Short mmCIF file of C-alpha atoms in Angstrom, two decimals:
data_model
loop_
_atom_site.label_atom_id
_atom_site.label_comp_id
_atom_site.label_asym_id
_atom_site.label_seq_id
_atom_site.Cartn_x
_atom_site.Cartn_y
_atom_site.Cartn_z
CA MET A 1 -4.33 -6.36 -32.72
CA SER A 2 -8.05 -7.06 -33.09
CA PHE A 3 -10.86 -7.53 -30.57
CA ASN A 4 -10.71 -4.17 -28.83
CA SER A 5 -14.50 -3.75 -28.75
CA PHE A 6 -17.36 -5.09 -26.65
CA GLY A 7 -21.14 -4.76 -26.69
CA HIS A 8 -23.82 -5.28 -29.33
CA LEU A 9 -26.02 -2.21 -29.78
CA PHE A 10 -24.18 -0.07 -27.22
CA ARG A 11 -20.66 -0.80 -28.44
CA VAL A 12 -17.38 0.38 -26.91
CA THR A 13 -13.95 0.33 -28.53
CA THR A 14 -10.97 1.29 -26.36
CA TRP A 15 -7.57 2.36 -27.65
CA GLY A 16 -4.20 3.63 -26.44
CA GLU A 17 -1.30 2.51 -24.26
CA SER A 18 -0.13 3.16 -20.73
CA HIS A 19 2.78 5.39 -21.78
CA GLY A 20 1.49 6.70 -25.09
CA PRO A 21 0.32 10.29 -25.49
CA ALA A 22 -3.31 9.41 -24.73
CA LEU A 23 -5.89 6.68 -24.46
CA GLY A 24 -9.62 6.66 -24.84
CA ALA A 25 -12.81 5.06 -26.11
CA THR A 26 -15.17 5.28 -29.05
CA VAL A 27 -18.77 4.74 -27.97
CA ASP A 28 -21.08 3.71 -30.80
CA GLY A 29 -24.83 3.26 -30.48
CA CYS A 30 -25.56 5.82 -27.80
CA PRO A 31 -29.15 7.06 -28.24
CA PRO A 32 -29.57 10.69 -29.33
CA GLY A 33 -30.87 13.44 -27.12
CA ILE A 34 -29.13 12.36 -23.91
CA ALA A 35 -27.68 15.22 -21.86
CA LEU A 36 -23.91 14.68 -21.77
CA THR A 37 -20.87 16.80 -20.92
CA GLU A 38 -17.38 16.08 -19.63
CA ALA A 39 -18.64 17.01 -16.16
CA ASP A 40 -21.07 14.06 -16.27
CA ILE A 41 -18.22 11.59 -16.93
CA GLN A 42 -15.40 13.07 -14.85
CA PRO A 43 -16.65 12.07 -11.36
CA TRP A 44 -16.47 8.39 -12.33
CA LEU A 45 -12.92 8.80 -13.61
CA ASP A 46 -11.96 10.64 -10.44
CA ARG A 47 -12.92 7.56 -8.42
CA ARG A 48 -10.53 5.39 -10.48
CA LYS A 49 -7.59 7.73 -11.04
CA PRO A 50 -4.21 6.90 -9.47
CA GLY A 51 -2.34 8.66 -6.69
CA GLN A 52 -5.29 9.41 -4.41
CA ASN A 53 -3.91 7.72 -1.29
CA ARG A 54 -0.97 5.67 -0.07
CA PHE A 55 -2.66 2.42 -1.02
CA THR A 56 -2.54 3.02 -4.79
CA THR A 57 0.15 3.77 -7.36
CA GLN A 58 1.70 7.22 -6.96
CA ARG A 59 1.55 7.93 -10.68
CA ARG A 60 -0.18 11.31 -10.94
CA GLU A 61 -2.75 11.56 -13.70
CA ALA A 62 -5.62 14.03 -13.85
CA ASP A 63 -7.54 11.59 -16.07
CA ALA A 64 -9.38 14.57 -17.52
CA VAL A 65 -11.79 13.38 -20.20
CA GLU A 66 -12.44 15.27 -23.43
CA ILE A 67 -15.44 14.65 -25.69
CA LEU A 68 -14.32 15.03 -29.30
CA SER A 69 -17.47 13.99 -31.16
CA GLY A 70 -21.03 12.79 -30.87
CA VAL A 71 -22.32 15.66 -28.73
CA TYR A 72 -23.84 18.95 -29.86
CA GLU A 73 -25.01 21.69 -27.52
CA GLY A 74 -24.81 19.33 -24.55
CA LYS A 75 -26.88 16.52 -26.10
CA THR A 76 -25.80 13.29 -27.77
CA THR A 77 -26.49 13.20 -31.51
CA GLY A 78 -26.61 9.42 -31.99
CA THR A 79 -23.27 9.42 -33.82
CA PRO A 80 -20.07 7.87 -32.38
CA ILE A 81 -18.82 9.55 -29.20
CA GLN A 82 -15.04 9.87 -29.07
CA LEU A 83 -13.56 10.14 -25.56
CA LEU A 84 -9.95 11.21 -25.02
CA ILE A 85 -7.83 10.96 -21.85
CA ARG A 86 -4.31 12.32 -22.11
CA ASN A 87 -1.37 10.70 -20.32
CA THR A 88 0.67 13.34 -18.49
CA ASP A 89 2.85 11.50 -15.94
CA GLN A 90 4.65 8.75 -17.84
CA ARG A 91 8.06 7.60 -16.56
CA SER A 92 9.08 5.29 -19.35
CA LYS A 93 12.69 5.14 -18.12
CA ASP A 94 11.46 2.93 -15.27
CA TYR A 95 11.06 0.17 -17.85
CA SER A 96 14.28 0.59 -19.84
CA GLU A 97 16.04 -2.14 -17.85
CA ILE A 98 13.35 -4.73 -18.62
CA ALA A 99 12.75 -3.95 -22.29
CA LYS A 100 14.30 -7.28 -23.20
CA THR A 101 13.13 -9.23 -20.14
CA PHE A 102 9.74 -10.79 -19.47
CA ARG A 103 8.16 -9.95 -16.11
CA PRO A 104 6.56 -13.01 -14.43
CA GLY A 105 2.81 -12.65 -14.09
CA HIS A 106 2.59 -9.99 -16.80
CA ALA A 107 1.44 -10.27 -20.40
CA ASP A 108 4.95 -9.45 -21.66
CA ILE A 109 5.77 -12.98 -22.74
CA THR A 110 2.42 -13.83 -24.33
CA TYR A 111 2.28 -10.55 -26.29
CA HIS A 112 5.78 -11.32 -27.58
CA GLN A 113 4.84 -14.92 -28.41
CA LYS A 114 1.75 -13.80 -30.33
CA TYR A 115 2.82 -10.57 -32.05
CA GLY A 116 6.61 -10.70 -32.03
CA ILE A 117 6.67 -7.13 -30.72
CA ARG A 118 5.49 -5.41 -27.54
CA ASP A 119 5.48 -2.03 -25.83
CA PRO A 120 7.44 -2.58 -22.58
CA ARG A 121 6.58 0.84 -21.16
CA GLY A 122 4.22 0.06 -18.32
CA GLY A 123 2.83 -2.93 -20.17
CA GLY A 124 1.53 -0.88 -23.08
CA ARG A 125 -1.92 -2.08 -24.06
CA SER A 126 -2.01 -4.74 -21.32
CA SER A 127 -1.66 -2.13 -18.57
CA ALA A 128 -4.51 -1.56 -16.13
CA ARG A 129 -4.33 2.05 -17.29
CA GLU A 130 -6.50 0.92 -20.22
CA THR A 131 -9.41 0.68 -17.78
CA ALA A 132 -9.67 4.47 -17.59
CA ALA A 133 -11.23 4.34 -21.05
CA ARG A 134 -13.80 1.80 -19.86
CA VAL A 135 -14.77 3.99 -16.93
CA ALA A 136 -15.26 6.94 -19.28
CA ALA A 137 -17.50 4.81 -21.50
CA GLY A 138 -19.33 3.62 -18.40
CA GLY A 139 -20.00 7.27 -17.57
CA VAL A 140 -21.80 7.63 -20.90
CA ALA A 141 -23.79 4.45 -20.20
CA ARG A 142 -24.82 5.78 -16.78
CA GLN A 143 -26.20 8.97 -18.34
CA VAL A 144 -28.41 6.94 -20.67
CA LEU A 145 -29.49 4.56 -17.91
CA ALA A 146 -30.37 7.50 -15.65
CA GLN A 147 -32.95 8.50 -18.25
CA LEU A 148 -34.24 5.03 -19.18
CA LEU A 149 -34.02 3.36 -15.73
CA PRO A 150 -34.02 6.17 -13.16
CA ASP A 151 -34.32 3.75 -10.22
CA LEU A 152 -31.20 1.79 -11.18
CA ILE A 153 -28.30 2.00 -8.71
CA ILE A 154 -24.94 0.35 -9.48
CA THR A 155 -22.53 -0.02 -6.57
CA GLY A 156 -19.18 -1.78 -6.39
CA TYR A 157 -17.25 -2.62 -3.22
CA MET A 158 -14.41 -4.80 -2.02
CA VAL A 159 -15.42 -7.90 -0.05
CA GLN A 160 -12.02 -9.56 0.36
CA MET A 161 -8.35 -8.57 0.31
CA GLY A 162 -5.92 -11.45 0.57
CA PRO A 163 -7.39 -14.01 3.02
CA ARG A 164 -9.35 -11.40 4.99
CA ARG A 165 -13.07 -11.09 4.15
CA ILE A 166 -15.67 -8.56 5.26
CA ASP A 167 -18.18 -9.45 7.95
CA ARG A 168 -21.50 -9.24 6.12
CA THR A 169 -23.39 -8.74 9.37
CA ARG A 170 -21.74 -5.29 9.42
CA PHE A 171 -22.56 -4.50 5.78
CA ALA A 172 -23.51 -0.81 5.37
CA TRP A 173 -24.05 0.84 1.98
CA GLY A 174 -23.21 4.24 3.43
CA THR A 175 -19.76 3.11 4.54
CA ILE A 176 -18.54 2.23 1.03
CA ALA A 177 -17.53 5.74 -0.04
CA GLU A 178 -16.00 6.59 3.35
CA ASN A 179 -12.82 4.50 3.15
CA PRO A 180 -10.10 3.99 0.50
CA PHE A 181 -11.01 0.33 -0.03
CA TRP A 182 -14.67 0.88 -0.99
CA SER A 183 -15.52 -1.47 1.87
CA PRO A 184 -19.07 -1.84 3.24
CA ASP A 185 -17.50 -2.99 6.52
CA ALA A 186 -15.53 -0.19 8.19
CA ALA A 187 -13.88 -2.45 10.76
CA THR A 188 -12.43 -4.73 8.08
CA ALA A 189 -11.25 -1.69 6.11
CA ASP A 190 -9.11 -0.69 9.09
CA LEU A 191 -7.55 -4.15 9.17
CA TRP A 192 -6.92 -4.04 5.42
CA ALA A 193 -5.06 -0.76 5.91
CA ASP A 194 -2.64 -2.41 8.32
CA ASP A 195 -2.25 -5.44 6.04
CA LEU A 196 -1.54 -3.36 2.96
CA ASP A 197 0.89 -1.03 4.75
CA ALA A 198 3.01 -4.03 5.66
CA LEU A 199 2.88 -5.45 2.14
CA ARG A 200 3.63 -2.10 0.53
CA LYS A 201 6.70 -1.55 2.72
CA ALA A 202 7.92 -5.03 1.81
CA GLY A 203 7.52 -4.29 -1.90
CA ASN A 204 4.89 -7.01 -2.15
CA SER A 205 1.27 -7.09 -3.36
CA VAL A 206 -2.01 -8.90 -2.71
CA GLY A 207 -5.18 -9.93 -4.53
CA ALA A 208 -8.79 -9.02 -3.83
CA VAL A 209 -12.42 -9.86 -4.53
CA ILE A 210 -14.79 -7.16 -5.78
CA GLU A 211 -18.58 -7.36 -5.73
CA VAL A 212 -20.83 -5.22 -7.94
CA THR A 213 -24.55 -4.98 -7.22
CA ALA A 214 -27.14 -3.44 -9.51
CA ARG A 215 -30.36 -2.54 -7.70
CA GLY A 216 -33.48 -1.65 -9.63
CA VAL A 217 -32.83 -3.90 -12.63
CA PRO A 218 -36.15 -4.72 -14.33
CA ALA A 219 -37.17 -8.29 -15.05
CA GLY A 220 -36.66 -9.50 -18.61
CA LEU A 221 -33.15 -8.39 -19.59
CA GLY A 222 -31.02 -11.03 -21.28
CA ALA A 223 -31.74 -14.05 -23.45
CA PRO A 224 -32.05 -17.79 -22.83
CA ILE A 225 -28.94 -19.16 -24.55
CA TYR A 226 -26.16 -17.20 -26.27
CA ALA A 227 -26.77 -13.71 -24.90
CA LYS A 228 -27.52 -14.61 -21.30
CA LEU A 229 -27.29 -11.61 -19.01
CA ASP A 230 -24.96 -13.55 -16.73
CA SER A 231 -22.69 -14.72 -19.57
CA GLU A 232 -22.44 -11.15 -20.90
CA LEU A 233 -21.57 -9.86 -17.43
CA ALA A 234 -19.07 -12.65 -16.82
CA SER A 235 -17.37 -11.93 -20.14
CA ALA A 236 -17.25 -8.20 -19.41
CA MET A 237 -15.72 -8.65 -15.96
CA MET A 238 -13.18 -11.21 -17.20
CA THR A 239 -11.83 -8.67 -19.68
CA ILE A 240 -10.75 -6.38 -16.84
CA ASN A 241 -6.98 -6.52 -16.35
CA ALA A 242 -5.84 -8.99 -13.66
CA VAL A 243 -9.27 -10.61 -13.20
CA LYS A 244 -8.98 -14.40 -12.88
CA GLY A 245 -12.46 -15.49 -11.85
CA VAL A 246 -16.11 -14.35 -11.92
CA GLU A 247 -19.16 -15.45 -9.91
CA ILE A 248 -22.86 -14.63 -10.27
CA GLY A 249 -24.90 -14.68 -7.06
CA ALA A 250 -23.80 -17.54 -4.84
CA GLY A 251 -21.33 -18.55 -7.56
CA PHE A 252 -19.00 -21.37 -6.59
CA GLY A 253 -20.58 -21.35 -3.15
CA ALA A 254 -23.69 -22.90 -4.71
CA ALA A 255 -21.75 -26.12 -5.17
CA ALA A 256 -21.78 -26.59 -1.39
CA LEU A 257 -25.55 -26.13 -1.09
CA THR A 258 -28.39 -28.59 -1.42
CA GLY A 259 -31.28 -27.96 -3.77
CA VAL A 260 -33.47 -27.04 -0.81
CA GLU A 261 -30.95 -24.48 0.39
CA ASN A 262 -30.20 -23.02 -3.04
CA ALA A 263 -33.79 -22.55 -4.24
CA ASP A 264 -34.86 -18.90 -4.07
CA GLU A 265 -38.50 -19.36 -3.02
CA ILE A 266 -41.04 -17.06 -4.68
CA PHE A 267 -44.01 -15.30 -3.07
CA MET A 268 -46.43 -12.64 -4.22
CA GLY A 269 -45.62 -9.25 -2.73
CA ASN A 270 -47.98 -6.48 -1.69
CA GLU A 271 -47.53 -4.64 -5.00
CA GLY A 272 -48.57 -7.63 -7.09
CA LYS A 273 -44.99 -8.47 -7.99
CA PRO A 274 -43.03 -11.56 -7.00
CA VAL A 275 -40.61 -11.39 -4.09
CA TYR A 276 -37.93 -13.93 -3.24
CA SER A 277 -36.78 -15.52 -0.02
CA SER A 278 -33.10 -15.25 -1.03
CA ASN A 279 -30.92 -14.38 -4.02
CA HIS A 280 -28.54 -17.26 -4.64
CA ALA A 281 -29.21 -16.80 -8.38
CA GLY A 282 -27.77 -13.28 -8.31
CA GLY A 283 -30.87 -11.80 -9.91
CA ILE A 284 -30.61 -13.91 -13.08
CA LEU A 285 -32.53 -17.09 -13.95
CA GLY A 286 -32.07 -18.85 -17.28
CA GLY A 287 -29.99 -15.96 -18.54
CA ILE A 288 -32.78 -13.42 -17.89
CA SER A 289 -33.03 -10.89 -15.07
CA SER A 290 -35.67 -11.71 -12.44
CA GLY A 291 -36.14 -8.22 -11.01
CA GLN A 292 -33.93 -8.97 -8.01
CA ASP A 293 -30.59 -7.30 -7.43
CA VAL A 294 -28.02 -8.42 -10.00
CA VAL A 295 -24.90 -9.47 -8.09
CA VAL A 296 -21.53 -10.14 -9.74
CA ARG A 297 -18.26 -10.93 -7.98
CA PHE A 298 -14.78 -11.09 -9.48
CA ALA A 299 -11.33 -12.05 -8.21
CA VAL A 300 -8.31 -9.88 -8.98
CA LYS A 301 -4.85 -11.40 -8.77
CA PRO A 302 -1.98 -9.71 -6.88
CA THR A 303 -0.16 -6.99 -8.80
CA SER A 304 2.67 -8.71 -10.66
CA SER A 305 5.02 -5.72 -10.38
CA ILE A 306 6.90 -6.39 -7.13
CA LEU A 307 10.36 -5.63 -5.73
CA THR A 308 11.15 -9.23 -4.79
CA PRO A 309 13.48 -10.76 -7.45
CA ARG A 310 11.70 -13.34 -9.59
CA ALA A 311 13.22 -15.78 -12.07
CA SER A 312 12.49 -15.17 -15.74
CA VAL A 313 14.00 -15.24 -19.23
CA THR A 314 15.08 -12.63 -21.75
CA THR A 315 13.91 -12.16 -25.34
CA ASP A 316 17.04 -13.99 -26.55
CA GLY A 317 16.35 -16.99 -24.30
CA GLN A 318 18.71 -16.35 -21.36
CA ASN A 319 17.80 -17.06 -17.74
CA THR A 320 17.71 -13.99 -15.52
CA GLU A 321 16.07 -12.37 -12.48
CA VAL A 322 13.60 -9.51 -12.56
CA VAL A 323 12.83 -6.72 -10.10
CA THR A 324 10.05 -4.46 -11.37
CA LYS A 325 10.73 -0.83 -10.49
CA GLY A 326 8.31 2.03 -10.91
CA ARG A 327 5.00 3.06 -9.37
CA HIS A 328 2.50 0.25 -8.90
CA ASP A 329 -0.65 -0.59 -6.97
CA PRO A 330 0.05 -2.93 -4.03
CA CYS A 331 -3.56 -4.08 -4.46
CA VAL A 332 -4.93 -3.38 -7.92
CA GLY A 333 -8.34 -4.52 -6.70
CA ILE A 334 -8.94 -1.15 -5.04
CA ARG A 335 -9.11 0.73 -8.32
CA ALA A 336 -10.92 -2.18 -9.99
CA VAL A 337 -14.10 -1.23 -8.10
CA PRO A 338 -15.15 1.66 -10.39
CA VAL A 339 -14.06 -0.40 -13.40
CA GLY A 340 -16.44 -3.20 -12.42
CA GLU A 341 -19.22 -0.65 -12.00
CA ALA A 342 -18.52 0.75 -15.47
CA MET A 343 -18.66 -2.68 -17.08
CA MET A 344 -21.94 -3.42 -15.28
CA ALA A 345 -23.40 -0.15 -16.62
CA CYS A 346 -22.29 -0.84 -20.20
CA VAL A 347 -23.67 -4.40 -20.19
CA LEU A 348 -27.01 -3.44 -18.62
CA LEU A 349 -27.54 -0.63 -21.11
CA ASP A 350 -26.60 -2.89 -24.02
CA GLN A 351 -29.00 -5.58 -22.77
CA LEU A 352 -31.77 -3.02 -22.23
CA MET A 353 -31.38 -1.79 -25.81
CA LEU A 354 -31.39 -5.36 -27.14
CA HIS A 355 -34.52 -6.11 -25.11
CA ARG A 356 -36.32 -3.07 -26.50
CA ALA A 357 -35.22 -3.91 -30.04
CA GLN A 358 -36.77 -7.39 -29.78
CA MET A 359 -39.76 -6.75 -27.53
CA GLY A 360 -40.68 -3.14 -28.22
CA ASP A 361 -43.52 -2.19 -25.91
CA THR A 362 -44.59 -5.81 -25.40
CA PRO A 363 -45.12 -6.13 -21.64
CA GLY A 364 -44.13 -9.78 -21.34
CA GLY A 365 -45.80 -11.91 -18.68
CA MET A 366 -48.49 -10.59 -16.39
CA ILE A 367 -46.28 -11.11 -13.34
CA GLY A 368 -43.13 -9.01 -12.76
#
């Protein structure tokens, strides 16, 4: 199986399966001399790990990261950083009954069609457990960004669960970390709790929309055509398990606007830098960051592992019904929030390094 890596100069390769002994990431291209320990990465993994409340899978994993290479005396050396996360709470027997049956909505059937073999234990490589490795790599990226762009703040949050959206007039950054849904709207978070309790008791699941905002992104990151900042971000978010759609800024909503409404008017600010009347572009124009907040939104489908019987087929071509037992997220979008943040961090660092490689200390235009 190829294509397990992403990034250009800051390059991440993930490996491992949901029910294997461990999973992890190899981070290549990290600059030397960056302060880095397991304690710098662990808080990000703690935000993603399962079993933290009744709204997520009850699989219990410490998700404790180990740094095996690339760091000496607390500083990165510039050589590949190997990150290891051991699996400690596998229950592979939960999947013994479906080893020869394809679960609707899962990658079981396509893995079998492509490779002729698959790991049925928790989905193997296609499991959302793979995202723990991305979050660990994102922790490394954040350490580098903290040194190179100290004003950068990356924040993810849920803006929709099922049909219910947040009320943006109640948006509060400080509320995000105070509820299990990473919601900037506390009132909607309470309603989501009731919605998800009912779905969880029924053995059902629901989708969600996650928004990730990067504040403090400098102007100039990205390229005009084949390495656009928005295309790199869209690609990164689409690789997250269960993601089915990505928007930048106004996204599909821009199709309902007129040119007058959509244009982000530009004015000179008090500090001699341009300011904008709005941010329909999501902080990216022509593939290059404008200095505004970079805003990405992605849709996560409902968890496919549900207790309601669904029609399917077996590996030998027989019709059957499937009930997926085990421990699963009723809304996988909740734990996708820190994953989206990690992918944002990795892409921004990669683009910053590419920008510096091409431009060096060239200041660019006199404005911005």
